[in-house]
Amino acid sequence: MNLFEISGLKKNFGDRTVLNINELTLQTSKIYAVLGPNGSGKTTLLRVLNLLLAPDSGWIKFMGGDIGISQADRLSVSRQMCMVFQRPFMFRSTVFNNVAYGLKLRRVAKPECERRVNEALDFVDMVDFAKHSATRLSGGETQRVALARALVLQPRVLLLDEPTANLDPGSVQHIEEIIRKYHQEYNTSVIIVTHNLFQAKRIADESILLINGEVVERAYTAEFFDHPRELRTRQFLDGTMVY
Amino acid sequence: MEAAVSSLFAQKMEILEIVKMSLQVSGSATLLSALIGIPLGAWIGLSEFKGKRLLLRLVYTLMALPPVLAGLLVYLLLSRSGPLGFMELLFTPTAMIIAQCLLVTPIITGLVSAGIAAKEGLIFEHAISLGASKTQATWTIIKEARTGIIAGIMTGFGRAFAEVGAVMLVGGNIRHMTRVLTTSIVMETRQGNFEMGIALGIILLLLSFMVSSIVLSNAEEFSLK
């Protein structure tokens, strides 16, 4: 089944076009890695998919249906996905309350809320931190809480914006394990923006290269890295591309 | 110091009355200003509209409004020949509250707006991404900006509690009626009772310390619930 169908999507910031995607279809239950140099539109693509930014033209279908323009329609779509940011913001409260935030917005009953928060914290190995202040965690811990805060909502799609940037190798491995495990257990679709080519190789089913807002190549990850079709992909992977 | 303490005990009842009046006037003025300033500051901080920068400049200018000028404006408004003279509010605690509101509202508005604007984009995106509606995201921003809001309230209360120009003009420092700590200090100093003036000054500082301690300790409890 198609998760997202994108057609004629354009997003401008002032005079600059940051996204210009003719056609792109993403399927459910897969892990996609979105690669590309800085300023290629990767994060903008995630924000548009998460309905945080409105495109200037084109359309996006989610799970085969158009996304309505009313606030209620957009809310019902956006509640089926969740984004984890490169530098997650922790609300000034405990780790528990941070993870419970989305459930409270959805008015989930207290006993169920507690059970799901504890499960999510257990999933990311942060149960012992439940009562700690969320603003006093290390980078790796913060990222794990941010993941738990998203996973607890059991989204259909998880949008990850460089979730392991600035983390040490141990923390990177830990986060990748969590993503892989969650994807396997819950069949959740994952779209991960990363600068780490090895990470894309390790966890993604398919890889997509964006340059200047355009999709240059999209292929199964093994094929993408071993037999890239496009010259710009080869240059990007070789590190010979001058941006 | 000994002289200051003994003068305090000699006039214990009257001082208690003055303290009560000071807290009533400044507390009411701060409360009213918070009711106006918090929503107004939140609206300015969260919205984009034509003339926003001009409005902010106006608010920041009014944050430095001289108390005497605020007092004069309220005096002209409430004096017998003024537009609201028929209400006969001049030289009453109500007139003092109005004058202090004029001083405190811009302070709370300006600080709340700055506190909210500093966090708005980041928190809004996180909240929306976690499934908040626009209203829920706005409420989350206000909660997260609570330090700025409390700072605004406390600064406003401090300004009201310590000012003398406005309350002197519109209150008149009438014994048993509109006398507050600051106007008492001016009066005692003019009469040469420096010990009493210093003692009242210490009371003023202690009360200010107590109020801010109570507010700040309660603020910590106001978290994401």
Coordinates of C-alpha atoms in Angstrom, one line a residue:
Chain A
M1 CA 0.0 0.0 0.0
N2 CA 1.2 3.5 -0.7
L3 CA 2.1 5.6 2.3
F4 CA 2.7 8.9 0.5
E5 CA 2.1 9.8 -3.1
I6 CA 3.7 13.1 -4.0
S7 CA 3.1 14.9 -7.3
G8 CA 4.4 18.3 -8.6
L9 CA 5.4 19.3 -5.1
K10 CA 7.1 22.6 -4.8
K11 CA 8.2 24.6 -1.8
N12 CA 9.9 28.0 -2.0
F13 CA 11.6 30.1 0.7
G14 CA 11.6 33.6 -0.8
D15 CA 13.1 33.3 -4.3
R16 CA 14.8 30.0 -3.6
T17 CA 13.1 26.7 -4.5
V18 CA 14.0 24.2 -1.8
L19 CA 11.7 21.3 -2.9
N20 CA 10.8 20.4 -6.4
I21 CA 9.6 16.8 -6.6
N22 CA 7.8 15.7 -9.7
E23 CA 6.7 12.2 -8.6
L24 CA 7.6 10.2 -5.6
T25 CA 5.7 7.3 -4.0
L26 CA 6.6 5.7 -0.7
Q27 CA 5.2 2.4 0.5
T28 CA 4.1 1.4 3.9
S29 CA 6.1 -0.8 6.2
K30 CA 9.5 0.2 4.8
I31 CA 12.5 2.1 6.1
Y32 CA 13.5 4.9 3.7
A33 CA 16.8 6.9 4.1
V34 CA 16.7 10.4 2.6
L35 CA 20.3 11.5 1.7
G36 CA 21.8 14.6 0.2
P37 CA 24.1 17.5 0.9
N38 CA 23.2 20.3 3.3
G39 CA 20.4 22.5 1.9
S40 CA 19.2 19.9 -0.5
G41 CA 15.6 20.0 1.0
K42 CA 15.7 16.8 3.2
T43 CA 14.4 18.4 6.4
T44 CA 11.9 20.5 4.4
L45 CA 10.5 17.3 2.8
L46 CA 10.0 15.8 6.3
R47 CA 8.3 19.0 7.5
V48 CA 6.0 19.1 4.5
L49 CA 5.1 15.4 5.0
N50 CA 4.4 16.1 8.7
L51 CA 2.2 19.0 7.7
L52 CA 4.4 21.4 9.6
L53 CA 4.9 23.3 6.3
A54 CA 2.4 23.8 3.5
P55 CA 3.7 23.2 0.0
D56 CA 3.4 26.1 -2.5
S57 CA 2.1 23.8 -5.2
G58 CA 1.5 20.1 -5.9
W59 CA -0.3 17.5 -3.8
I60 CA 0.4 14.8 -1.3
K61 CA -1.8 11.7 -0.7
F62 CA -1.5 9.9 2.6
M63 CA -2.6 6.2 2.7
G64 CA -4.3 6.7 -0.6
G65 CA -6.4 9.7 0.4
D66 CA -6.1 13.4 -0.1
I67 CA -5.2 15.5 2.9
G68 CA -8.1 17.8 3.7
I69 CA -7.6 21.5 4.3
S70 CA -9.7 21.8 7.4
Q71 CA -7.9 21.8 10.7
A72 CA -9.7 18.7 11.9
D73 CA -8.7 16.7 8.8
R74 CA -5.1 17.8 9.0
L75 CA -5.1 16.9 12.7
S76 CA -6.4 13.5 12.1
V77 CA -3.7 12.9 9.4
S78 CA -0.8 14.4 11.4
R79 CA -1.8 12.3 14.4
Q80 CA -0.9 9.2 12.4
M81 CA 2.7 10.3 12.1
C82 CA 5.3 11.6 14.4
M83 CA 8.6 13.4 13.8
V84 CA 11.7 13.3 15.9
F85 CA 13.9 16.3 15.4
Q86 CA 17.7 16.6 15.1
R87 CA 17.8 18.6 18.4
P88 CA 14.7 17.5 20.2
F89 CA 13.1 20.0 22.6
M90 CA 12.3 18.6 26.0
F91 CA 9.4 20.2 27.8
R92 CA 10.3 21.5 31.2
S93 CA 9.1 18.5 33.2
T94 CA 9.9 14.9 34.0
V95 CA 10.9 12.3 31.4
F96 CA 7.6 10.6 32.2
N97 CA 5.5 13.7 31.5
N98 CA 7.4 14.3 28.2
V99 CA 6.6 10.9 27.0
A100 CA 3.0 11.1 28.2
Y101 CA 2.5 14.5 26.4
G102 CA 1.0 13.1 23.2
L103 CA -1.2 10.7 25.0
K104 CA -2.6 13.4 27.2
L105 CA -3.4 15.5 24.1
R106 CA -5.4 12.5 22.9
R107 CA -7.1 12.2 26.3
V108 CA -5.9 8.6 26.9
A109 CA -7.1 7.3 30.3
K110 CA -4.6 7.6 33.1
P111 CA -4.0 3.9 33.7
E112 CA -3.5 3.2 30.0
C113 CA -1.3 6.3 29.7
E114 CA 0.9 5.1 32.5
R115 CA 1.2 1.6 31.0
R116 CA 2.1 2.9 27.5
V117 CA 4.6 5.4 28.8
N118 CA 6.3 2.7 30.9
E119 CA 6.4 0.4 27.9
A120 CA 7.8 3.1 25.7
L121 CA 10.5 4.0 28.2
D122 CA 11.3 0.3 28.6
F123 CA 11.6 0.0 24.8
V124 CA 14.3 2.7 24.8
D125 CA 16.0 1.6 28.1
M126 CA 15.0 4.7 30.0
V127 CA 12.6 3.4 32.6
D128 CA 15.0 4.4 35.4
F129 CA 14.9 8.0 34.2
A130 CA 11.1 8.4 34.4
K131 CA 11.1 10.8 37.3
H132 CA 14.3 12.7 36.2
S133 CA 14.1 16.2 34.7
A134 CA 13.9 15.9 31.0
T135 CA 16.0 19.0 30.4
R136 CA 19.0 17.6 32.3
L137 CA 19.7 14.6 30.1
S138 CA 22.7 13.8 27.9
G139 CA 22.4 14.0 24.1
G140 CA 21.9 10.3 23.7
E141 CA 19.4 10.1 26.5
T142 CA 17.5 13.1 25.1
Q143 CA 17.3 11.4 21.7
R144 CA 16.0 8.2 23.3
V145 CA 13.3 10.1 25.3
A146 CA 12.3 11.9 22.0
L147 CA 12.0 8.5 20.3
A148 CA 9.9 7.1 23.2
R149 CA 7.7 10.2 23.1
A150 CA 7.1 9.4 19.4
L151 CA 6.8 5.6 19.7
V152 CA 4.3 5.8 22.6
L153 CA 1.8 7.2 20.1
Q154 CA 2.2 4.1 17.8
P155 CA 2.3 6.2 14.6
R156 CA 1.9 4.7 11.2
V157 CA 5.0 6.6 10.1
L158 CA 8.0 7.8 12.0
L159 CA 9.8 10.8 10.5
L160 CA 13.3 11.0 11.8
D161 CA 15.4 14.1 11.1
E162 CA 19.1 13.1 11.7
P163 CA 18.3 11.4 15.0
T164 CA 21.9 10.4 15.6
A165 CA 23.7 13.6 14.6
N166 CA 26.3 14.6 17.2
L167 CA 26.0 11.3 19.1
D168 CA 28.9 9.0 20.0
P169 CA 29.1 5.6 18.2
G170 CA 27.6 3.7 21.1
S171 CA 24.6 6.0 21.2
V172 CA 24.2 5.8 17.4
Q173 CA 24.1 2.0 17.6
H174 CA 21.6 2.1 20.4
I175 CA 19.3 4.4 18.5
E176 CA 19.5 2.4 15.4
E177 CA 18.7 -0.8 17.3
I178 CA 15.6 0.9 18.8
I179 CA 14.4 2.1 15.3
R180 CA 15.0 -1.4 13.7
K181 CA 13.4 -3.2 16.6
Y182 CA 10.3 -1.0 16.6
H183 CA 10.0 -1.2 12.8
Q184 CA 10.1 -5.0 13.0
E185 CA 7.7 -5.3 15.9
Y186 CA 5.1 -2.8 14.8
N187 CA 5.6 -2.7 11.1
T188 CA 5.9 1.0 11.2
S189 CA 7.1 3.0 8.2
V190 CA 10.2 5.0 8.8
I191 CA 11.6 7.9 6.8
I192 CA 15.0 8.9 8.1
V193 CA 17.0 11.9 7.0
T194 CA 20.7 11.2 7.6
H195 CA 24.2 12.4 6.5
N196 CA 25.6 9.1 7.6
L197 CA 25.8 6.9 4.5
F198 CA 26.8 3.9 6.6
Q199 CA 23.7 4.4 8.7
A200 CA 21.6 4.4 5.5
K201 CA 23.3 1.2 4.4
R202 CA 22.7 -0.4 7.8
I203 CA 19.0 0.3 8.3
A204 CA 17.2 1.5 5.2
D205 CA 15.3 -0.7 2.7
E206 CA 15.4 2.0 0.1
S207 CA 17.5 5.2 -0.3
I208 CA 16.6 8.4 -1.9
L209 CA 19.1 11.1 -3.0
L210 CA 17.9 14.7 -2.9
I211 CA 20.0 17.5 -4.5
N212 CA 18.7 21.0 -4.8
G213 CA 15.2 19.8 -3.8
E214 CA 15.0 17.3 -6.6
V215 CA 15.0 13.5 -6.3
V216 CA 18.1 12.4 -8.2
E217 CA 17.8 8.7 -7.5
R218 CA 15.7 6.3 -5.5
A219 CA 16.6 2.6 -5.3
Y220 CA 16.9 -0.3 -3.0
T221 CA 19.7 0.5 -0.6
A222 CA 22.1 -2.2 -1.8
E223 CA 21.6 -1.2 -5.4
F224 CA 21.8 2.5 -4.5
F225 CA 25.3 2.1 -3.0
D226 CA 26.7 -0.7 -5.2
H227 CA 25.3 0.2 -8.6
P228 CA 24.1 3.8 -8.6
R229 CA 22.5 4.7 -11.9
E230 CA 23.1 8.5 -11.9
L231 CA 26.4 10.3 -12.2
R232 CA 25.4 12.7 -9.4
T233 CA 24.7 9.8 -7.1
R234 CA 28.1 8.3 -7.9
Q235 CA 29.8 11.7 -7.2
F236 CA 27.8 12.1 -4.0
L237 CA 28.8 8.6 -2.7
D238 CA 32.4 9.0 -3.8
G239 CA 32.6 12.4 -2.1
T240 CA 33.7 14.0 -5.3
M241 CA 30.6 16.2 -5.7
V242 CA 31.3 19.9 -5.3
Y243 CA 28.1 21.4 -4.0
Chain B
M1 CA 19.1 50.1 64.1
E2 CA 17.8 49.8 67.7
A3 CA 16.0 53.1 67.2
A4 CA 14.4 51.9 64.0
V5 CA 13.1 48.7 65.7
S6 CA 11.7 50.6 68.7
S7 CA 9.9 53.1 66.5
L8 CA 8.4 50.2 64.6
F9 CA 7.0 48.6 67.8
A10 CA 5.7 52.0 69.0
Q11 CA 3.4 52.3 66.0
K12 CA 2.7 48.6 65.4
M13 CA -1.0 48.9 64.5
E14 CA -0.6 51.7 62.1
I15 CA 2.3 50.0 60.4
L16 CA 0.3 46.9 60.0
E17 CA -2.5 48.9 58.4
I18 CA 0.0 50.5 56.0
V19 CA 1.5 47.1 55.1
K20 CA -2.0 45.8 54.4
M21 CA -2.9 48.7 52.2
S22 CA 0.4 48.4 50.3
L23 CA -0.2 44.7 49.6
Q24 CA -3.8 45.3 48.7
V25 CA -3.1 48.1 46.2
S26 CA 0.0 46.6 44.6
G27 CA -1.4 43.0 44.7
S28 CA -4.7 44.1 43.0
A29 CA -2.8 46.2 40.4
T30 CA -0.5 43.3 39.6
L31 CA -3.4 40.9 39.4
L32 CA -5.4 43.1 37.1
S33 CA -2.3 43.9 34.9
A34 CA -1.6 40.1 34.7
L35 CA -5.2 39.5 33.5
I36 CA -4.6 42.0 30.7
G37 CA -0.9 41.6 30.1
I38 CA -0.6 37.8 29.9
P39 CA -3.1 37.3 27.1
L40 CA -2.0 40.5 25.3
G41 CA 1.7 39.5 25.5
A42 CA 0.9 35.9 24.4
W43 CA -1.1 37.3 21.5
I44 CA 1.7 39.6 20.4
G45 CA 4.3 36.9 20.9
L46 CA 2.4 34.3 18.9
S47 CA 0.9 36.3 16.1
E48 CA 2.2 37.9 13.0
F49 CA 0.4 41.1 11.9
K50 CA 0.9 44.4 10.3
G51 CA 2.1 47.0 12.8
K52 CA 3.5 44.4 15.3
R53 CA 6.9 46.0 15.5
L54 CA 5.3 49.4 16.1
L55 CA 3.1 47.9 18.8
L56 CA 6.1 46.3 20.5
R57 CA 8.0 49.5 20.4
L58 CA 5.1 51.3 22.1
V59 CA 4.9 48.6 24.8
Y60 CA 8.6 48.8 25.4
T61 CA 8.4 52.6 25.7
L62 CA 5.5 52.3 28.1
M63 CA 7.6 49.9 30.2
A64 CA 9.7 52.9 31.1
L65 CA 6.7 55.2 31.8
P66 CA 7.7 57.5 34.7
P67 CA 5.4 56.9 37.7
V68 CA 4.8 60.6 38.1
L69 CA 3.5 60.9 34.6
A70 CA 1.2 57.8 35.1
G71 CA 0.0 59.5 38.3
L72 CA -0.6 62.8 36.5
L73 CA -2.6 61.1 33.7
V74 CA -4.8 59.3 36.2
Y75 CA -5.1 62.5 38.3
L76 CA -6.4 64.4 35.2
L77 CA -8.8 61.6 34.4
L78 CA -10.2 61.3 37.9
S79 CA -10.1 64.9 39.1
R80 CA -13.4 66.7 39.6
S81 CA -13.2 68.4 36.2
G82 CA -11.8 65.3 34.4
P83 CA -13.9 62.9 32.2
L84 CA -14.3 60.4 35.1
G85 CA -14.5 63.0 37.9
F86 CA -18.1 62.0 38.6
M87 CA -17.0 58.7 39.9
E88 CA -15.2 60.4 42.8
L89 CA -12.3 58.0 42.8
L90 CA -9.5 60.5 43.3
F91 CA -7.6 60.0 46.6
T92 CA -9.0 56.5 47.0
P93 CA -7.2 53.1 46.9
T94 CA -9.0 52.4 43.6
A95 CA -7.3 55.4 42.0
M96 CA -3.9 54.1 43.2
I97 CA -4.7 50.7 41.7
I98 CA -5.6 52.3 38.3
A99 CA -2.3 54.3 38.3
Q100 CA -0.2 51.2 39.2
C101 CA -2.0 49.2 36.5
L102 CA -0.9 51.8 34.0
L103 CA 2.7 51.2 35.0
V104 CA 2.6 47.4 35.4
T105 CA 0.5 46.3 32.4
P106 CA 3.2 47.2 29.8
I107 CA 5.9 45.5 31.8
I108 CA 4.0 42.2 32.0
T109 CA 2.9 42.5 28.3
G110 CA 6.5 43.2 27.1
L111 CA 8.2 40.4 29.2
V112 CA 5.5 37.8 28.4
S113 CA 5.6 38.6 24.7
A114 CA 9.5 38.4 24.7
G115 CA 9.4 35.1 26.7
I116 CA 6.9 33.5 24.4
A117 CA 8.4 34.7 21.1
A118 CA 11.8 33.3 22.1
K119 CA 10.4 29.7 22.3
E120 CA 7.4 29.9 20.0
G121 CA 8.7 28.2 16.8
L122 CA 10.5 25.4 18.4
I123 CA 7.8 24.3 20.8
F124 CA 5.0 24.8 18.3
E125 CA 6.6 22.4 15.8
H126 CA 7.3 19.8 18.5
A127 CA 3.8 20.1 19.9
I128 CA 2.1 19.9 16.5
S129 CA 4.3 16.9 15.5
L130 CA 3.2 15.1 18.6
G131 CA -0.5 15.6 17.7
A132 CA -1.4 18.9 19.3
S133 CA -4.1 21.1 17.8
K134 CA -3.2 24.7 17.3
T135 CA -4.9 25.6 20.6
Q136 CA -3.2 22.8 22.5
A137 CA 0.2 23.9 21.0
T138 CA -0.4 27.5 22.0
W139 CA -1.2 26.5 25.6
T140 CA 2.0 24.4 25.6
I141 CA 4.0 27.4 24.5
I142 CA 2.5 29.5 27.3
K143 CA 3.3 26.8 29.9
E144 CA 6.8 26.5 28.6
A145 CA 7.3 30.2 28.7
R146 CA 6.2 30.3 32.4
T147 CA 9.6 31.6 33.6
G148 CA 9.2 34.7 31.4
I149 CA 5.6 35.1 32.5
I150 CA 6.5 34.8 36.2
A151 CA 9.4 37.1 35.7
G152 CA 7.0 39.6 34.1
I153 CA 4.6 39.3 37.0
M154 CA 7.3 39.6 39.6
T155 CA 8.9 42.6 37.9
G156 CA 5.5 44.2 37.6
F157 CA 4.8 43.6 41.3
G158 CA 8.2 45.0 42.3
R159 CA 7.6 48.1 40.2
A160 CA 4.1 48.7 41.7
F161 CA 5.2 47.9 45.3
A162 CA 8.3 50.2 45.1
E163 CA 6.9 53.2 43.2
V164 CA 5.9 56.3 45.0
G165 CA 5.2 59.1 42.4
A166 CA 1.9 57.8 41.1
V167 CA 0.4 56.7 44.4
M168 CA 1.4 59.9 46.0
L169 CA -0.3 62.0 43.3
V170 CA -3.6 60.1 43.1
G171 CA -3.7 58.7 46.6
G172 CA -2.6 61.7 48.5
N173 CA -1.0 59.7 51.4
I174 CA -4.0 60.1 53.6
R175 CA -3.6 58.5 57.0
H176 CA -5.8 55.4 57.6
M177 CA -7.0 55.6 54.0
T178 CA -4.4 55.7 51.2
R179 CA -1.1 55.6 53.1
V180 CA 1.3 52.9 51.8
L181 CA 4.8 52.0 52.6
T182 CA 6.5 54.1 50.0
T183 CA 4.5 57.3 50.7
S184 CA 5.1 56.7 54.4
I185 CA 8.9 56.6 53.8
V186 CA 8.8 59.9 52.0
M187 CA 6.7 61.5 54.7
E188 CA 8.9 60.2 57.6
T189 CA 12.1 61.4 55.7
R190 CA 10.6 64.8 55.2
Q191 CA 9.8 65.0 58.9
G192 CA 13.3 64.0 59.8
N193 CA 12.3 60.5 61.2
F194 CA 15.1 58.7 59.4
E195 CA 15.0 55.6 61.7
M196 CA 11.4 55.1 60.9
G197 CA 12.0 55.6 57.2
I198 CA 14.8 53.0 57.2
A199 CA 12.6 50.5 59.2
L200 CA 9.7 50.9 56.7
G201 CA 12.3 50.4 53.9
I202 CA 13.4 47.1 55.5
I203 CA 9.8 46.0 55.8
L204 CA 9.2 46.8 52.1
L205 CA 12.2 44.7 51.1
L206 CA 11.3 41.8 53.3
L207 CA 7.8 41.7 52.0
S208 CA 9.0 41.9 48.4
F209 CA 11.4 39.0 49.2
M210 CA 8.6 36.9 50.7
V211 CA 6.1 37.5 47.9
S212 CA 8.7 36.5 45.2
S213 CA 9.7 33.4 47.2
I214 CA 6.1 32.3 47.5
V215 CA 5.4 32.9 43.8
L216 CA 8.6 31.2 42.6
S217 CA 8.1 28.1 44.8
N218 CA 4.6 27.7 43.5
A219 CA 5.8 28.2 39.9
E220 CA 7.9 25.1 40.1
E221 CA 4.8 23.1 40.7
F222 CA 3.2 24.4 37.6
S223 CA 4.6 21.9 35.2
L224 CA 3.2 19.7 32.4
K225 CA 0.4 17.9 34.1

